Amino acid sequence: MNPVDLLGKIIEISHSNLDLSSRLSAILNIISQDMQFEEVLVYTLDKDKRLTCRFMNPKSILFKMLNQYRCHVGEGIIGSVAQKRTPQYFSIKDISPRFGCLFYPELDGLLENYRTFSFLPLADDSYIYGVLVLCSVSKESLQGPERILLSILSREIGGILRSFELLLSSKKRISELAMLSELGKVLISNVEPHELIKNIALIIAKSLNATFVTIKLEYVLLKLDSQRFTYGIIDSSIQDYIEQLEQSAVKLLRPASLRNSALDQFEGTFKFTLYSAPIASKNRVLGTITICGEKTTQPHILEEDGQYIINTIANYISSGLENTLLNTRLRDVVRELTDAQKRLIEQEKFRSLGEMTANIAHEIKNPLVIIGGFTKRLAKRTHHEPTEDKYINIILKEVDRLETILNEILNYVRESPSLADECNISDFLDEILYLLSTDNSWEQIEIAKDFDPTLPAIPCDSQQLKQVFINILMNAHEAMQGRGKITITTKLVSYNNQPFLSVSLTDTGGGISPGILDNVFNPFFTTKEKGTGLGLAISHKIIANHHGHIDVENILGKGVTFTVYLPLKNNSTKEEFL
Amino acid sequence: MKNLRVLVVDDEENIRLLFKEELEDEGYAVEIASNGLEALEKLKNSNFDIVVMDIKMPGMDGIQTLNAIKNTNKDQPVILCSAYGEFKQDFSSWVSDGYVVKSADTRELKQTIKNILHLQ
């Protein structure tokens, strides 16, 4: 076949859409048949820059042996051609060439059959992709035109290898980009921090085909249940390595890697490569991300560009975590604000309702006093029929009841407390408990006290405060039907960065049904047969006037906890009341 | 006790009547006034051992009247009387000699008068 036809055929194959090895072996086969080379072999560079015999013409005999050995660039004839990028031609007259870094005694015998050996670099202007090897039994030597043709062919094969490598690396870049875009999506989403980190580990592990990805958080502000998030399974034998690696990454503030090459020789041992990168933000280490690849499945993740991508990811995650951190803070602040707003609305509702109630109560009070007063006068008169006496007594009793209700209402309406008293809350509670304990109905109620002895005295209106705690305790008593346990806890807490004293009172009265929980502080709301529905409303108001608040926590089936918060310092001015 | 004179000041006619009758039953000589100005007028013209006065009245209220009375004669005993308990805390009521929450039960009022006048 003439060289033009040969080239035409080869170009046709090289532009076909067959896969790389089919194309190469077809080309090598044509060269072998048309140019009478018994062996046409292609060495390519592996990831670790070692030359390996990967492709051959179908009838090759040497391939089986040659592909068991690998050599570095510069080693042996193959390595030297790759290094110098100039072709080398040998004939039978020369000493048979060393193919690689090793002597192959069994090869020496085989090589004796060949008369010529040709080695051509597969390279372009900047990179070497491999070496083309041709051995011939029949040819004494290679002529000029043949050498020219071979050099053209080697360029063509080099081109095929080059475009294949470009394809591979662009595929890799695309998958990295896809991963980064996936990560981006997760990072800007509003998921909870632990979901976010779990998703990150999953995406990285899937994209890099890692055995596992584990993210450990050093920064505690995120308030997560767990500090480590892992996708995949960590082999227990390498647990210690991971921790060491993480520690050094954190300490040095740069990535650290580990490869258990020492264990390579043992078949069946877990062969791994570990890479740990710090997740740092503004010189503060938020955590580490550690990636493990088994050498057999995915050796490339620890190559230089793999490391680059992991460092990029670590940066990504750190900004994501920072965002989440800010987000969490923001959410907390919003929640606090919403709480405060709710409380304000509540207070306003109570205030206007209070004013209205006061007016009504006042208007009713006078007629009631008149009715009651004159009925009493009527009662003093002698000579009543028994039924008349009965009716008069009913009127008096009802007037009395109405007066009690009105007094409670008017009390409720009463505005600012004097805050003139200094009160030690522990002593104060003890006093109230003593008062209650004198009543027989409290005999079967166990009181558990957990008082913080270091609490300072607070300014308050002790009469009003007493009313609040008695109210809550009486409600508990009633809910437990006189039998159960009340736990009282006092402690120092912080609310909106202000120091507060909290008193929690927990009963075992079975809790409040959820439907009415929202109403317990509303005036005139009651579940009792003889209640005015003002007890908790008044308590709420008194505490609000003390610049504190009451929270109620309900565990249905168990009990209720009322927590009274009182500010340590009276940081309001009188004007705020008006 | 016939000689002890009480002035009841209230804008509500039937309250005046109730207090008058209740106190007369106790043996006091009771006169009434329906507002602060009328009360000041009566105090100017004659002597009363004690004044029982509502706080919430139209025009001149009980506190203002109380101050006017005490300015003229700081030894004139005055009992303030109101539907509200809250004025007890109000310093402006402190100059009064007693404070009674209005009730159909007049025993507290009667006892307060006795205490102030040192009876029993």
XYZ file of C-alpha atoms in Angstrom:
698
model
C 0.000 0.000 0.000
C 1.340 3.402 -0.826
C 1.996 5.838 2.040
C -0.794 8.233 0.998
C -3.416 5.472 1.143
C -2.017 4.309 4.478
C -2.173 7.819 5.940
C -5.679 8.283 4.550
C -6.872 5.131 6.237
C -5.264 6.025 9.534
C -6.683 9.535 9.522
C -10.100 8.081 8.782
C -9.845 5.772 11.799
C -8.458 8.452 14.060
C -11.431 10.681 13.268
C -13.984 7.934 13.759
C -16.000 7.844 16.957
C -14.689 4.491 18.153
C -13.289 4.409 21.659
C -9.626 5.053 22.250
C -8.363 1.473 22.449
C -10.340 0.303 19.392
C -9.029 3.202 17.336
C -5.459 2.657 18.459
C -5.458 -1.087 17.942
C -7.000 -0.625 14.457
C -4.299 1.872 13.577
C -1.526 -0.290 15.024
C -2.921 -3.274 13.090
C -2.815 -1.381 9.796
C 0.745 -0.225 10.449
C 1.741 -3.773 11.332
C 0.251 -5.278 8.184
C 1.070 -2.572 5.650
C 4.584 -1.830 6.819
C 5.583 -5.360 7.908
C 6.164 -4.745 11.610
C 5.432 -7.809 13.728
C 5.212 -5.682 16.867
C 3.571 -2.258 16.995
C 3.205 -1.098 20.617
C 2.228 2.127 22.359
C 3.498 3.143 25.791
C 1.507 5.811 27.562
C 2.102 7.859 30.683
C 0.171 6.890 33.782
C -1.127 9.342 36.374
C 2.059 8.913 38.327
C 4.149 9.765 35.245
C 5.334 6.222 34.635
C 5.388 4.674 31.193
C 3.315 1.535 30.659
C 2.738 -0.509 27.552
C -1.008 -0.156 26.991
C -1.783 -0.723 23.301
C -0.586 -3.256 20.687
C -1.343 -4.725 17.297
C -3.527 -7.860 17.657
C -0.731 -10.266 16.710
C 1.804 -8.874 19.195
C 3.777 -11.430 21.175
C 5.870 -9.065 23.276
C 2.919 -7.125 24.729
C 2.023 -9.739 27.339
C 5.437 -9.481 28.866
C 6.141 -5.799 28.352
C 2.959 -4.557 29.909
C 3.920 -6.124 33.253
C 6.687 -3.611 33.740
C 6.612 0.105 34.029
C 9.409 2.617 33.806
C 10.064 6.241 34.660
C 10.799 8.895 32.102
C 14.560 8.669 31.474
C 14.810 4.987 32.356
C 15.823 2.512 29.654
C 15.280 3.085 25.966
C 11.571 3.906 26.334
C 12.228 6.398 29.120
C 15.087 8.012 27.244
C 12.995 8.489 24.052
C 10.226 10.013 26.168
C 12.703 12.324 27.844
C 14.661 13.424 24.758
C 11.632 13.339 22.425
C 13.810 12.148 19.545
C 13.280 8.858 17.685
C 15.750 6.003 18.125
C 16.341 3.266 15.561
C 18.248 0.035 16.238
C 19.138 -2.791 13.936
C 20.399 -6.334 14.588
C 23.968 -5.063 14.347
C 23.463 -3.022 17.472
C 23.146 -4.415 20.984
C 19.499 -5.155 21.668
C 18.013 -2.220 23.622
C 16.914 -2.273 27.236
C 13.210 -1.587 27.185
C 12.808 -0.403 30.710
C 14.604 -0.097 33.946
C 14.798 -3.827 34.477
C 16.549 -6.584 32.679
C 14.142 -9.162 31.423
C 16.048 -12.410 30.959
C 13.031 -14.034 29.319
C 12.741 -11.042 26.976
C 16.316 -11.300 25.750
C 15.544 -14.587 24.038
C 12.494 -13.205 22.326
C 14.222 -10.073 21.114
C 16.817 -12.062 19.226
C 14.207 -12.768 16.518
C 13.895 -9.124 15.524
C 16.178 -7.325 13.153
C 15.065 -3.725 13.697
C 13.663 -1.773 16.629
C 12.176 1.708 16.216
C 11.215 4.019 19.109
C 9.314 7.197 18.369
C 8.071 9.791 20.897
C 4.336 10.517 20.849
C 4.439 14.215 21.611
C 3.338 17.635 20.545
C 5.200 20.891 21.017
C 4.724 20.978 24.774
C 3.769 17.552 26.116
C 4.870 13.968 25.814
C 2.009 11.451 25.732
C 3.865 8.213 25.167
C 6.241 6.205 22.990
C 5.557 4.203 19.824
C 7.591 0.979 19.509
C 7.930 -1.003 16.278
C 9.815 -4.255 15.880
C 10.362 -6.066 12.609
C 11.588 -9.575 11.842
C 12.028 -9.026 8.132
C 13.514 -5.548 7.835
C 17.277 -5.209 7.978
C 17.086 -1.469 8.531
C 14.680 1.435 8.082
C 15.049 3.722 5.121
C 14.627 7.522 5.097
C 11.104 7.612 3.575
C 9.942 4.913 6.011
C 11.300 6.906 8.938
C 9.506 10.040 7.682
C 6.256 8.101 7.366
C 6.670 6.706 10.878
C 7.292 10.157 12.296
C 4.114 11.407 10.597
C 2.216 8.416 11.987
C 3.618 9.012 15.480
C 2.382 12.585 15.312
C -1.069 11.352 14.353
C -1.140 8.843 17.243
C 0.186 11.536 19.595
C -2.709 13.706 18.449
C -5.192 10.962 19.289
C -3.705 10.574 22.775
C -3.695 14.327 23.254
C -7.324 14.799 22.368
C -8.228 11.847 24.545
C -6.451 13.409 27.489
C -8.087 16.765 26.814
C -11.425 15.009 26.725
C -10.704 13.285 30.026
C -9.608 16.436 31.768
C -12.525 18.445 30.444
C -14.883 15.691 31.598
C -13.265 15.934 34.990
C -13.541 19.714 35.017
C -17.194 19.462 34.050
C -17.882 17.054 36.871
C -16.019 19.313 39.278
C -17.998 22.288 38.080
C -21.188 20.295 38.420
C -20.193 19.439 41.964
C -19.358 23.039 42.776
C -22.663 24.149 41.355
C -24.459 21.481 43.415
C -22.567 22.698 46.471
C -23.423 26.271 45.627
C -27.089 25.402 45.476
C -26.931 23.704 48.857
C -24.908 26.499 50.421
C -27.300 29.242 49.435
C -30.341 27.215 50.411
C -31.894 27.819 53.792
C -31.610 24.344 55.233
C -30.709 23.731 58.853
C -26.943 23.630 59.541
C -26.769 19.881 60.122
C -28.695 19.187 56.897
C -26.358 21.522 55.068
C -23.230 19.730 56.239
C -24.703 16.293 55.570
C -25.580 17.382 52.030
C -22.089 18.746 51.460
C -20.509 15.448 52.513
C -22.877 13.544 50.245
C -22.228 15.703 47.184
C -18.467 15.555 47.571
C -18.430 11.822 48.152
C -20.611 11.180 45.091
C -18.737 13.550 42.819
C -15.259 12.419 43.751
C -16.308 8.809 44.082
C -14.697 8.797 47.490
C -14.935 5.900 49.912
C -16.097 8.343 52.551
C -16.154 12.013 53.296
C -16.157 13.190 56.866
C -16.644 16.742 58.040
C -15.707 17.577 61.588
C -16.729 20.869 63.136
C -14.462 22.572 65.610
C -16.592 25.599 66.058
C -19.232 25.103 68.684
C -21.410 28.130 68.026
C -23.596 26.226 65.587
C -25.238 24.346 68.473
C -25.451 21.055 66.657
C -26.060 17.712 68.299
C -23.100 16.152 66.570
C -19.721 17.561 65.625
C -18.950 14.999 62.918
C -20.822 14.324 59.715
C -19.798 11.395 57.576
C -20.976 10.072 54.275
C -19.811 6.523 53.668
C -18.321 4.078 56.120
C -15.086 4.709 57.973
C -13.002 1.575 58.305
C -12.193 1.268 62.000
C -8.536 0.572 61.206
C -7.991 4.108 59.932
C -9.998 6.012 62.540
C -6.806 7.103 64.305
C -5.166 8.283 61.084
C -8.150 10.514 60.385
C -7.987 12.168 63.763
C -4.230 12.739 63.497
C -4.629 14.193 60.058
C -7.467 16.474 61.148
C -5.442 17.728 64.070
C -2.445 18.578 61.925
C -4.649 20.288 59.325
C -6.169 22.429 62.076
C -2.823 23.137 63.698
C -0.978 24.025 60.509
C -3.991 25.709 58.924
C -3.229 23.931 55.669
C -4.182 20.621 54.089
C -2.524 17.389 55.150
C -2.490 14.085 53.344
C -1.639 10.512 54.061
C -1.118 7.535 51.833
C -0.624 4.110 53.300
C 1.954 3.025 50.748
C 3.635 0.991 53.439
C 0.672 -1.314 53.406
C 0.640 -1.651 49.618
C 2.421 -4.934 49.638
C -0.241 -6.689 51.664
C -2.956 -7.966 49.456
C -6.441 -7.453 50.776
C -5.496 -4.733 53.233
C -7.550 -1.599 52.975
C -5.534 0.643 50.731
C -6.370 4.224 51.205
C -5.377 7.736 50.530
C -6.526 10.356 52.990
C -6.672 14.059 52.470
C -7.740 16.511 55.134
C -8.296 20.207 54.512
C -9.090 22.831 57.166
C -12.321 24.757 56.780
C -11.105 28.150 57.850
C -12.640 31.546 57.812
C -10.907 34.728 58.891
C -8.165 32.679 60.573
C -10.734 30.888 62.663
C -10.903 27.173 62.004
C -14.516 26.096 61.679
C -13.648 22.468 61.065
C -12.028 20.017 58.701
C -13.117 18.048 55.694
C -11.438 14.708 55.171
C -11.741 12.658 52.030
C -10.744 9.063 51.635
C -10.206 7.261 48.387
C -9.279 3.653 47.943
C -6.334 3.503 45.594
C -7.859 0.780 43.508
C -11.046 2.674 42.765
C -10.146 6.317 42.652
C -6.480 7.080 42.850
C -6.809 10.484 41.235
C -8.499 12.297 44.073
C -5.206 12.889 45.774
C -3.411 14.185 42.707
C -2.498 17.813 42.643
C -5.601 19.013 40.853
C -7.723 16.843 43.168
C -6.192 18.611 46.118
C -6.863 21.915 44.493
C -10.535 21.091 44.116
C -10.799 19.946 47.724
C -9.203 23.170 48.948
C -11.693 25.099 46.838
C -14.499 23.092 48.380
C -13.164 23.793 51.874
C -13.266 27.525 51.115
C -16.762 27.129 49.772
C -17.878 25.336 52.891
C -16.324 27.885 55.205
C -18.267 30.681 53.580
C -21.349 28.478 53.657
C -20.896 27.804 57.339
C -20.322 31.477 58.022
C -23.570 32.182 56.221
C -25.388 29.538 58.178
C -23.932 30.937 61.363
C -25.160 34.399 60.493
C -28.467 32.949 59.416
C -28.890 31.141 62.705
C -28.053 34.304 64.616
C -30.461 36.254 62.460
C -33.195 33.718 63.059
C -32.609 33.904 66.800
C -32.829 37.659 66.719
C -35.995 37.555 64.630
C -37.493 35.072 67.062
C -36.632 37.316 69.994
C -38.104 40.297 68.203
C -41.272 38.389 67.370
C -41.569 37.352 71.001
C -41.097 40.908 72.140
C -43.653 42.149 69.641
C -46.154 39.522 70.715
C -45.638 40.544 74.293
C -46.104 44.209 73.413
C -49.346 43.516 71.589
C -50.501 41.455 74.540
C -49.666 44.262 76.935
C -51.461 46.788 74.779
C -54.490 44.542 74.584
C -54.447 44.210 78.340
C -54.020 47.914 78.859
C -56.955 49.014 76.729
C -59.100 46.201 78.014
C -58.063 47.194 81.520
C -59.133 50.777 81.069
C -62.491 49.785 79.690
C -62.972 47.278 82.466
C -62.088 49.841 85.092
C -64.675 52.267 83.815
C -67.371 49.638 83.681
C -66.450 48.336 87.122
C -66.567 51.809 88.564
C -69.946 52.541 87.047
C -71.313 49.280 88.421
C -69.763 49.691 91.847
C -71.914 52.642 92.986
C -75.309 51.130 92.092
C -74.133 47.884 93.649
C -73.183 49.633 96.898
C -76.580 51.307 96.877
C -78.483 48.071 96.233
C -76.474 46.200 98.805
C -76.524 48.998 101.355
C -80.271 49.458 101.273
C -80.924 45.711 101.210
C -78.911 45.466 104.403
C -81.011 48.248 105.874
C -84.113 46.385 104.779
C -82.780 43.240 106.445
C -82.340 45.081 109.749
C -86.022 45.864 109.872
C -88.006 43.425 111.973
C -90.927 41.224 111.006
C -90.129 39.555 107.742
C -91.848 36.578 106.284
C -89.317 33.663 106.135
C -89.339 33.799 102.309
C -88.642 37.547 102.432
C -85.633 36.840 104.622
C -84.503 34.172 102.202
C -84.769 36.536 99.229
C -83.005 39.341 101.072
C -80.165 36.982 101.907
C -79.894 35.870 98.282
C -79.665 39.500 97.164
C -77.007 40.214 99.792
C -74.975 37.160 98.880
C -75.059 38.024 95.197
C -74.117 41.644 95.932
C -71.215 40.335 97.964
C -70.125 38.115 95.109
C -70.360 40.954 92.611
C -68.332 43.177 94.904
C -65.589 40.551 95.150
C -65.444 40.308 91.371
C -65.360 44.084 90.992
C -62.586 44.411 93.547
C -60.554 41.841 91.640
C -61.160 43.681 88.401
C -60.195 46.985 89.911
C -57.088 45.372 91.332
C -56.252 44.010 87.937
C -56.543 47.424 86.435
C -54.256 48.953 89.012
C -51.249 50.306 87.232
C -47.609 50.618 88.150
C -46.260 48.806 91.177
C -44.243 50.870 93.579
C -41.091 48.709 93.312
C -40.160 50.210 96.628
C -39.411 46.864 98.255
C -36.148 45.002 98.003
C -36.935 41.369 97.970
C -34.805 38.270 98.237
C -36.717 35.860 96.081
C -35.721 32.716 98.004
C -36.832 34.107 101.354
C -39.872 35.507 99.686
C -40.899 32.147 98.224
C -40.174 30.415 101.529
C -42.483 32.858 103.253
C -45.292 32.172 100.782
C -44.774 28.419 101.044
C -44.889 28.679 104.826
C -48.137 30.623 104.591
C -49.675 27.982 102.350
C -48.363 25.060 104.389
C -50.385 26.223 107.381
C -53.468 25.173 105.443
C -54.450 21.500 105.761
C -55.255 21.173 102.092
C -51.526 21.461 101.296
C -50.571 18.453 103.380
C -50.406 16.061 100.479
C -48.439 18.340 98.202
C -44.730 17.777 98.052
C -42.654 20.891 97.397
C -39.232 20.437 95.793
C -37.057 23.534 95.966
C -34.004 24.247 93.861
C -33.051 27.798 94.755
C -29.954 29.541 93.542
C -28.556 31.025 96.782
C -26.484 33.629 94.944
C -29.435 35.533 93.491
C -29.400 39.217 94.401
C -32.394 41.015 95.879
C -34.665 42.662 93.326
C -36.791 45.782 93.501
C -40.468 44.868 93.565
C -43.872 45.440 94.998
C -43.853 42.526 97.412
C -47.624 42.546 97.967
C -48.266 42.282 94.247
C -45.577 39.664 93.696
C -47.004 37.608 96.514
C -50.337 37.657 94.726
C -48.677 36.329 91.562
C -46.959 33.362 93.196
C -49.963 32.523 95.342
C -52.097 32.582 92.198
C -49.810 30.186 90.379
C -49.438 27.912 93.386
C -53.185 27.860 94.018
C -53.802 26.970 90.385
C -51.289 24.135 90.682
C -52.967 22.986 93.870
C -56.288 22.947 92.133
C -54.976 21.211 88.993
C -53.461 18.451 91.136
C -56.592 18.244 93.261
C -54.541 18.693 96.379
C -52.189 15.811 95.741
C -48.908 15.925 93.820
C -45.567 17.610 93.558
C -44.586 21.187 92.829
C -41.009 21.863 91.797
C -39.776 25.417 92.268
C -36.523 26.471 90.672
C -34.867 29.850 90.796
C -31.922 30.886 88.708
C -30.159 33.662 86.896
C -30.865 33.875 83.164
C -30.158 36.247 80.355
C -32.841 37.635 78.096
C -32.011 40.137 75.352
C -28.611 40.429 77.041
C -30.229 41.671 80.227
C -29.869 39.773 83.479
C -33.137 38.270 84.653
C -34.102 36.199 87.594
C -36.344 33.281 86.756
C -38.701 31.372 89.008
C -40.131 28.183 87.502
C -43.039 26.432 89.136
C -43.810 22.981 87.755
C -46.800 20.975 88.845
C -47.926 17.416 88.177
C -51.504 18.343 87.398
C -51.706 16.828 83.931
C -51.194 19.984 81.911
C -53.497 22.348 80.113
C -55.258 21.206 76.970
C -53.596 22.890 73.995
C -56.770 24.577 72.798
C -56.980 26.773 75.845
C -53.276 27.298 76.453
C -53.265 30.551 74.491
C -56.065 31.930 76.626
C -54.793 31.338 80.132
C -53.601 34.906 80.569
C -56.715 36.477 79.118
C -58.919 38.302 81.612
C -62.198 36.565 82.433
C -60.980 33.299 80.963
C -61.546 30.500 83.420
C -62.037 26.751 83.489
C -63.083 26.756 87.100
C -66.687 26.692 88.198
C -66.253 29.595 90.579
C -63.348 31.451 89.010
C -63.381 35.050 87.924
C -60.780 34.348 85.253
C -58.639 37.124 86.600
C -55.973 35.337 88.617
C -53.468 34.764 85.831
C -54.482 37.940 84.018
C -53.643 39.938 87.120
C -50.436 37.973 87.591
C -49.490 38.657 84.011
C -50.156 42.327 84.454
C -48.264 42.579 87.718
C -45.216 40.897 86.220
C -45.455 43.080 83.116
C -45.538 46.125 85.371
C -42.361 44.804 86.948
C -40.866 44.737 83.422
C -40.784 40.984 83.492
C -42.834 38.342 81.788
C -44.459 35.007 82.425
C -44.015 31.993 80.178
C -46.081 28.893 80.321
C -44.784 25.552 79.152
C -47.201 22.718 78.878
C -46.503 19.008 78.841
C -49.850 17.447 78.203
C -50.491 14.527 80.466
C -47.792 15.605 82.898
C -48.047 19.140 84.063
C -47.458 22.803 83.534
C -44.451 24.977 84.184
C -45.020 28.638 84.801
C -41.810 30.633 84.632
C -41.738 34.159 85.972
C -38.913 36.345 84.700
C -38.046 39.449 86.670
C -35.323 41.912 85.710
C -32.454 42.292 88.136
C -32.042 45.996 87.620
C -35.024 48.229 87.230
C -33.810 49.740 84.021
C -36.938 51.627 83.117
C -37.947 55.138 83.890
C -41.224 56.185 85.318
C -42.287 57.673 81.992
C -42.559 54.282 80.457
C -45.520 53.536 82.606
C -47.465 56.586 81.506
C -73.010 60.965 120.231
C -75.719 63.308 119.142
C -73.308 66.166 119.102
C -70.892 64.551 116.616
C -71.449 65.981 113.141
C -70.597 64.209 109.903
C -70.558 65.703 106.402
C -71.111 63.157 103.600
C -69.919 64.355 100.173
C -70.880 62.275 97.139
C -72.230 63.090 93.692
C -74.457 60.011 93.773
C -77.743 60.818 95.500
C -78.499 57.308 96.756
C -75.009 56.841 98.155
C -75.481 60.069 100.112
C -78.809 58.743 101.344
C -77.372 55.353 102.281
C -74.431 56.797 104.205
C -76.654 59.401 105.876
C -79.108 56.798 107.125
C -76.425 54.307 108.140
C -74.490 56.931 110.075
C -77.641 58.427 111.622
C -78.405 54.914 112.883
C -75.059 55.102 114.672
C -76.174 58.326 116.320
C -74.280 60.895 114.245
C -75.822 64.124 113.003
C -75.317 63.846 109.243
C -75.373 66.562 106.612
C -74.846 66.023 102.907
C -73.212 67.791 99.992
C -73.344 66.697 96.355
C -70.015 68.156 95.200
C -66.733 69.642 96.375
C -67.811 73.306 96.203
C -70.953 72.653 98.185
C -68.902 70.815 100.795
C -66.431 73.704 101.140
C -69.387 76.078 101.506
C -70.904 73.990 104.328
C -67.556 73.672 106.089
C -67.148 77.446 105.957
C -70.500 78.001 107.630
C -70.403 75.350 110.320
C -68.144 72.841 112.047
C -68.091 69.124 111.313
C -66.278 66.523 113.370
C -65.509 64.501 110.264
C -65.971 64.599 106.469
C -66.687 61.421 104.451
C -65.973 62.198 100.798
C -66.072 60.401 97.475
C -62.988 60.824 95.270
C -64.468 60.620 91.810
C -66.819 63.542 91.454
C -67.525 65.820 88.511
C -66.005 69.294 88.672
C -63.894 69.506 91.782
C -62.911 65.967 92.704
C -62.352 64.502 96.139
C -58.581 64.985 96.134
C -58.839 68.655 95.151
C -61.546 69.262 97.743
C -59.450 67.430 100.342
C -56.513 69.747 99.643
C -58.747 72.823 99.829
C -60.154 71.676 103.184
C -56.714 70.906 104.623
C -55.355 74.240 103.398
C -58.034 76.056 105.394
C -57.991 73.789 108.412
C -55.329 71.109 108.518
C -56.878 69.545 111.595
C -60.235 68.873 109.911
C -60.545 65.035 109.779
C -61.436 63.740 106.314
C -62.129 60.176 105.170
C -61.790 59.470 101.470
C -64.132 56.942 99.999
C -63.907 55.369 96.575
C -64.891 52.419 94.482
C -61.178 51.990 93.703
C -58.677 50.518 96.055
C -55.866 51.945 94.007
C -55.918 55.472 95.431
C -54.613 54.007 98.645
C -51.228 53.927 96.953
C -51.568 57.444 95.577
C -49.566 59.834 97.709
C -52.168 62.576 97.058
C -54.625 60.687 99.248
C -52.142 60.376 102.085
C -53.101 63.700 103.617
C -56.545 62.273 104.312
C -57.081 60.763 107.719
C -58.627 57.585 106.415
C -59.387 55.696 103.265
C -62.324 53.387 102.787
C -63.212 51.324 99.758
C -66.897 51.828 99.060
C -68.923 48.792 99.932
C -72.487 47.769 100.640
C -71.056 46.674 103.937
C -70.619 49.939 105.836
C -68.907 48.457 108.882
C -65.441 49.484 107.723
C -66.581 53.068 107.200
C -68.162 53.197 110.634
C -65.097 51.695 112.309
C -62.755 54.120 110.521
C -64.823 57.092 111.751
C -64.717 55.736 115.295
C -60.955 55.264 115.119
C -60.321 58.772 113.882
C -62.623 60.340 116.440
C -61.118 58.119 119.175
C -64.468 56.611 120.072
C -64.418 53.321 122.019
